Amino acid sequence: MLSRGTEIRDRVVSSDPGLSRLRSALAATVSMATALGVEYLLAHLTGADAKGALVGMLLGAVVAMMGSMALGDAGAWAKVKTAVFFPVAFAAGMAPGAAVGAHPDLMLVVFVVVMFLAVFVRRFGPAFFFYGFMAWMGYFFASFLHATMAALPAMLLAVTVASAWVLLLSLTLLRTNPKRTLGQVVRSFDARGRSLARACADLLANRDPRQETRLRRRVQAHQARIAEAALMIEAWSAQPGAVPAGFSAAALRRAMVDAHHLLDQLATAACALVDSGSGLAVPAAEAADRLARHDDRGAAEVAYRLAALAERAGGTAGGWWPARHFAAAALEIAPVLERARKPGAAGAEPVDDFEPAVGLVFGALPGSAAAAGEVPARHARWNPLSRLDFVSRQAVQGAIAGTLAIVAGKQLSDARYYWAVLAAFIMFTGTATRTETFLKGFNRVLGTLVGLAASIGLAELTAGSTAAVLGVICGSMFLGFYLIRLSYAYMIFFITIMVGQLYSVLHEFSPGLLLLRLEETAIGAAVGLVVAMLVTPLSTRDTVRTVRNNLLEALREVLTAAAARLEQQHSDPPPDFDALARVLDHRLYQLALVARPLTRPVLGGTTSPRLRHRLSLYAALTTHGRALAVAMRTPPGSCARHPDGPAAACAALAEAVEELTAAPPGTGRPAAEGSLARADVALFAYTPAAPGDRANDPALRALSHLYHVLCDLAATGPAGPRRLRALPAPTVPRLYRQVRAGVPGERSAG
């Protein structure tokens, strides 16, 4: 049995690849807590009054919070170059804020301009994301506190000290070790692989038909989590000093592609075994259970027994093919994972030139904005603003939303309308499409609503105890940052608790004040949604379609490279199939990311069985495309003996993918009929292979699966989900289809 400690460790490691969420939360909490103490000491040394000390501590906390994120995973010199401009960014906002603070109408006009510029500067790089927000916060502090020019030096001194302090922390106590982090991500991949084995075991052992659909979706969800961890490894491999000495990033990529391929093979074979209804599912479930419990030796013994049973059954019993491949995957997974965990033993030569398929953004994979950057907005014919680039459109949206939030928020409160402005402004941070914007606003209101009730209860418990208040504030900050990637509502829930504690310390706390915050937040969210829907709207479905096309283009590149490899065409440099496979995985990750809002039941009516089914087909394309890339390293079996047929099939499937990409949505006509017919002939008629040989040949097996999944994508008819075939049966096309397809060698033979 797996020990309780190992099980808990696997769960923690699996839920947070590289412990990036934990490190981010700890960095923000430690930075803010210590910055408050540093700023308090600074105020004491400079003889500042109570208000000046409070302003300095608040500024220090804001600098520490944003600085901990901005300086999280960069190199030492890059951190210094980034942090040195923190005071400059704050000064750029504070100076105009102090200049217009005494003129309310002018202050609001400049506030809108600052909101526009704070978003517009994001085009210059990730650091400017924080610089823009710092300028926004600087203006906010200076204008709403009615700071004078004489007070600016003290405020900038507090910002400079906080910047130096958070830089010092990031270089010492909070420094990220790339090598250790990469090792943690690899361990997370291993833990997620064990979780997938557990899901496969549960599916194989299930005898309740009512639970089968749920268990299949669980397997698919674990496959998506494994792909995410694999992409994290890809991104961290490119960080300086991350890959251990004596091993190359390219070799680590190959090991992880192999492991990823084997885990997907395990899941695919498990689903096929369930479909077959074979008794071979019983030993397969035992092998998967042993893998999940880290009993690799026991899993190998059961896998050998399963392989022997499948060989004796042969083609006479259902499930013989998936059982053989399940056994092969179960036998190979443990050694491949071990090689990935201890890469130094591989003895590979270091490679300096490594181009990752995906990079890191603040220690995590890029969000939806990276995928939607080139998607055109709606209404471009009559609205010139829609022709702007993505960042400029968001800057315009932020400025308009801020203006409307000021007008609407002031109707409710002349003193607290900035809560509405903040809610409207934040809705365009980290979002790309109008559906994502709605979800962020919804989560902000939901988090505020639930946090309001918790704030009232906690304020009574911590009243009069400074230590308890500080403990709740630090705990709320840690939990908010730790859970933000799971849901933005968690972050806002804990922020609302923290705000309640701050007002309690200032002796301004009241349920009515928190209720006003909820109302202003709802106004800002509503304004942001209206602007996202009407001003240069970016359609979620347009974004999904564009990212889908990017995925199909990546698959076409794999097929084209495979055709060239089979035809023995030499290119300089030769195609890197491991890199092509990782690009394919990244495109699928982006597709799942931008399509996620359309699968949320909270939106009512957007959840579509057809969309879910098609997303599962794109996931299948990625799985089989990666399998083809692995097989193309050294084409075996029938592909090596008779390359012309598989090469023609690759070319025809690549053409089919291109036609599917170009087909307009909703045409109601089948797409890529001709190219898929040519692939049918080349793959099943021209390539000499018996059913057993076809099952044993990895390239033919991958091409067969790709052919059938593409047929499903190209087909019209009922939108309901259909189960994919475990192994395509050979077909014999008619003579006229062979002639029309132009099979290699047919014309010369004639």
Short mmCIF file of N, CA and C in Angstrom, two decimals, residues 637-646 681-694 697 700 730:
data_model
loop_
_atom_site.label_atom_id
_atom_site.label_comp_id
_atom_site.label_asym_id
_atom_site.label_seq_id
_atom_site.Cartn_x
_atom_site.Cartn_y
_atom_site.Cartn_z
N GLY A 637 9.27 -1.38 -39.25
CA GLY A 637 8.26 -2.27 -39.82
C GLY A 637 7.92 -1.97 -41.25
N SER A 638 6.63 -1.96 -41.52
CA SER A 638 6.14 -1.79 -42.89
C SER A 638 6.54 -0.45 -43.47
N CYS A 639 6.63 0.59 -42.64
CA CYS A 639 7.00 1.90 -43.15
C CYS A 639 8.43 1.89 -43.70
N ALA A 640 9.32 1.12 -43.05
CA ALA A 640 10.70 1.05 -43.54
C ALA A 640 10.78 0.21 -44.82
N ARG A 641 9.96 -0.84 -44.91
CA ARG A 641 10.01 -1.72 -46.09
C ARG A 641 9.26 -1.13 -47.27
N HIS A 642 8.17 -0.44 -47.01
CA HIS A 642 7.34 0.13 -48.08
C HIS A 642 7.01 1.58 -47.74
N PRO A 643 7.96 2.51 -47.89
CA PRO A 643 7.73 3.89 -47.43
C PRO A 643 6.80 4.70 -48.33
N ASP A 644 6.61 4.28 -49.58
CA ASP A 644 5.84 5.12 -50.50
C ASP A 644 4.40 5.30 -50.05
N GLY A 645 3.76 4.23 -49.61
CA GLY A 645 2.37 4.33 -49.17
C GLY A 645 2.21 5.22 -47.96
N PRO A 646 2.95 4.98 -46.86
CA PRO A 646 2.84 5.88 -45.71
C PRO A 646 3.21 7.32 -46.02
N VAL A 681 -6.73 5.29 -49.54
CA VAL A 681 -6.12 4.38 -50.50
C VAL A 681 -4.65 4.13 -50.16
N ALA A 682 -3.91 5.22 -49.91
CA ALA A 682 -2.48 5.08 -49.65
C ALA A 682 -2.20 4.29 -48.39
N LEU A 683 -3.07 4.44 -47.39
CA LEU A 683 -2.81 3.84 -46.09
C LEU A 683 -3.31 2.41 -45.99
N PHE A 684 -4.50 2.13 -46.55
CA PHE A 684 -5.11 0.83 -46.33
C PHE A 684 -5.07 -0.09 -47.55
N ALA A 685 -4.81 0.45 -48.73
CA ALA A 685 -4.75 -0.38 -49.92
C ALA A 685 -3.33 -0.51 -50.45
N TYR A 686 -2.61 0.58 -50.50
CA TYR A 686 -1.29 0.56 -51.12
C TYR A 686 -0.21 0.06 -50.17
N THR A 687 -0.38 0.27 -48.86
CA THR A 687 0.63 -0.15 -47.89
C THR A 687 0.40 -1.61 -47.53
N PRO A 688 1.32 -2.54 -47.88
CA PRO A 688 1.13 -3.95 -47.54
C PRO A 688 1.32 -4.17 -46.05
N ALA A 689 0.25 -4.51 -45.36
CA ALA A 689 0.34 -4.77 -43.93
C ALA A 689 -0.88 -5.55 -43.49
N ALA A 690 -0.64 -6.66 -42.85
CA ALA A 690 -1.73 -7.43 -42.25
C ALA A 690 -2.23 -6.70 -41.02
N PRO A 691 -3.44 -7.03 -40.54
CA PRO A 691 -3.95 -6.34 -39.35
C PRO A 691 -2.98 -6.39 -38.18
N GLY A 692 -2.33 -7.54 -37.95
CA GLY A 692 -1.38 -7.62 -36.85
C GLY A 692 -0.18 -6.73 -37.07
N ASP A 693 0.34 -6.72 -38.31
CA ASP A 693 1.49 -5.85 -38.61
C ASP A 693 1.12 -4.39 -38.46
N ARG A 694 -0.09 -4.05 -38.90
CA ARG A 694 -0.52 -2.66 -38.79
C ARG A 694 -0.61 -2.24 -37.32
N ASP A 697 3.08 -1.73 -36.00
CA ASP A 697 3.88 -0.65 -36.57
C ASP A 697 3.42 0.69 -36.00
N LEU A 700 2.26 3.34 -38.74
CA LEU A 700 0.99 2.99 -39.39
C LEU A 700 -0.17 3.14 -38.42
N PRO A 730 -8.72 -2.59 -41.76
CA PRO A 730 -8.29 -2.34 -43.13
C PRO A 730 -9.49 -2.26 -44.06
#
